[in-house]
PDB file of C-alpha atoms in Angstrom:
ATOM      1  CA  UNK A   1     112.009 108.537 110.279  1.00 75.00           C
ATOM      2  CA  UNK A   2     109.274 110.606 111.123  1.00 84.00           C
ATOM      3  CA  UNK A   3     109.167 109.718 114.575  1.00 88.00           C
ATOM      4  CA  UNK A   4     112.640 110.803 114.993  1.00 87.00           C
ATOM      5  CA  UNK A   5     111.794 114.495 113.446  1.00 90.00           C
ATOM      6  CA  UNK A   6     108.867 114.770 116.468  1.00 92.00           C
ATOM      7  CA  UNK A   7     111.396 113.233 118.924  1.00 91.00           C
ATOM      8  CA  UNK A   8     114.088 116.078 117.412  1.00 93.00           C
ATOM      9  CA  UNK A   9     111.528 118.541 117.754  1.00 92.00           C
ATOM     10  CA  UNK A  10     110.168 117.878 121.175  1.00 92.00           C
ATOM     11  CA  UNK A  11     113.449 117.977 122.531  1.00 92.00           C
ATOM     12  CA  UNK A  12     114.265 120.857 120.661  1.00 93.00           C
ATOM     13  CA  UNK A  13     111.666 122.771 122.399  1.00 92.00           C
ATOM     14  CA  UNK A  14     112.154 121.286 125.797  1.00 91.00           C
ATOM     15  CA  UNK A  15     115.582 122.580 125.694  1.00 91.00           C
ATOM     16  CA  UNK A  16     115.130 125.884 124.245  1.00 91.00           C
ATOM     17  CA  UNK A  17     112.556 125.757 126.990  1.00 89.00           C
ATOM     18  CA  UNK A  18     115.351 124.940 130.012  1.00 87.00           C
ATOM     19  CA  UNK A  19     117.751 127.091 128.705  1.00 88.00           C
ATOM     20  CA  UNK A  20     115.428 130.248 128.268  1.00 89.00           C
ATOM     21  CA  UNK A  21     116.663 132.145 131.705  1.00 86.00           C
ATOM     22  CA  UNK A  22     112.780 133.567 132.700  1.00 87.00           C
ATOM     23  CA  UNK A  23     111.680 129.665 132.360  1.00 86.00           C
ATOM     24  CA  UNK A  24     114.637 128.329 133.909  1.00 84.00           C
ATOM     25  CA  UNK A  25     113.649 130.415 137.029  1.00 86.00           C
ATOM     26  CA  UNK A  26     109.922 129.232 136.967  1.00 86.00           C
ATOM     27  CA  UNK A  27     111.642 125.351 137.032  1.00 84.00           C
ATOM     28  CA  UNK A  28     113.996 126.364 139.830  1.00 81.00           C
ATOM     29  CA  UNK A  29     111.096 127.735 141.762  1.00 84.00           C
ATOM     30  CA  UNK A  30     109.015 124.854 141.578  1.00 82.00           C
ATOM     31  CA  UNK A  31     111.926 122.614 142.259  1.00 79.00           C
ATOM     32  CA  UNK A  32     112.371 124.660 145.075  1.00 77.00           C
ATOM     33  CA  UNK A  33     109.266 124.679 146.428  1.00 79.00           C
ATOM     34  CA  UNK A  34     108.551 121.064 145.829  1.00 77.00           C
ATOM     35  CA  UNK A  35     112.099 119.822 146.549  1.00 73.00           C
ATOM     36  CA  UNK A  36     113.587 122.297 149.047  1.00 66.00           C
ATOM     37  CA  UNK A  37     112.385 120.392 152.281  1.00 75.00           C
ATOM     38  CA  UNK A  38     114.712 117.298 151.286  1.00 73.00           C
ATOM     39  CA  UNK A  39     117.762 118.830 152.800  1.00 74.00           C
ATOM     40  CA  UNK A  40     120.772 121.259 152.099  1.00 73.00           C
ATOM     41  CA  UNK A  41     122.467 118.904 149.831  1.00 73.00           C
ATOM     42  CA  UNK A  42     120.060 119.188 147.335  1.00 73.00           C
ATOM     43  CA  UNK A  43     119.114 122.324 147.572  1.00 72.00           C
ATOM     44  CA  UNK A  44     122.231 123.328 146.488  1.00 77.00           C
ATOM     45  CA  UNK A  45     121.967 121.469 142.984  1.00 78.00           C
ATOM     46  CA  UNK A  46     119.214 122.474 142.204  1.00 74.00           C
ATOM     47  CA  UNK A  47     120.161 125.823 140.516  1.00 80.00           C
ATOM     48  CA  UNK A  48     121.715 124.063 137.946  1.00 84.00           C
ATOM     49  CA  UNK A  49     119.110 120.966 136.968  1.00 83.00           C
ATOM     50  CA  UNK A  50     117.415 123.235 134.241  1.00 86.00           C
ATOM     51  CA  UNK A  51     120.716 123.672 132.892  1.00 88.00           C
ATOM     52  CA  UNK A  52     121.738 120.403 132.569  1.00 89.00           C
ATOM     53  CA  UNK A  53     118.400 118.923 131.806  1.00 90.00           C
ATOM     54  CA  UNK A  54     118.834 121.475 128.907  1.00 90.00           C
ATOM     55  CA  UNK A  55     122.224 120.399 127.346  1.00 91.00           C
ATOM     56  CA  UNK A  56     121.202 116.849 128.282  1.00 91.00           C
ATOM     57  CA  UNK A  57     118.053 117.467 125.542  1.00 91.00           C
ATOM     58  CA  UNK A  58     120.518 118.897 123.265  1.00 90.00           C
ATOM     59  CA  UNK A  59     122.909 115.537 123.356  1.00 92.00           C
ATOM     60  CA  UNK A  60     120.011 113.723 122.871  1.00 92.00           C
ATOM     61  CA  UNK A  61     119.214 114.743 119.179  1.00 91.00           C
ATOM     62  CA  UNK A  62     122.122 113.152 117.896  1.00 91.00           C
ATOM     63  CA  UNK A  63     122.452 110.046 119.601  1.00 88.00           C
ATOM     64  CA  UNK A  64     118.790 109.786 118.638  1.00 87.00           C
ATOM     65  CA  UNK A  65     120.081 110.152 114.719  1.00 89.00           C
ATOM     66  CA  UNK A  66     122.884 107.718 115.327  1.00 89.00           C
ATOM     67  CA  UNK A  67     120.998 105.344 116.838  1.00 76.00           C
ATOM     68  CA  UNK A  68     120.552 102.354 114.088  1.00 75.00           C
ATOM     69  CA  UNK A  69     116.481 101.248 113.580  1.00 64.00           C
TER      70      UNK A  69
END
């Protein structure tokens, strides 16, 4: 159980983290920067992998809760 409260937490914060829109622009720039040379295709998701790294935390929590142990 108390695993699963510093799991919830963690991803919590990672989220609020993703979703913030000044820190989603420092990810996208280093995304860019370390990513951009692979080619237009990806390049052009990239502006959205904060996002959905964001919401992905957020359906995380309670799957995590769900989850039988």
């Amino acid at each position: 159980m108390e695993q699963k409260l510093v799991v919830t937490a963690l991803l919590a914060a990672i989220a609020a983290f993703l979703l913030d829109p000044s820190s989603a622009d420092l990810v996208r720039s280093q995304l860019t920067t370390s990513l951009g040379q692979l080619g237009p295709e990806l390049t052009a998701v990239l502006p959205q992998l904060p996002t959905v790294a964001g919401i992905l935390c957020l359906v995380a929590i309670p799957i995590l809760w769900l989850k039988p142990h």
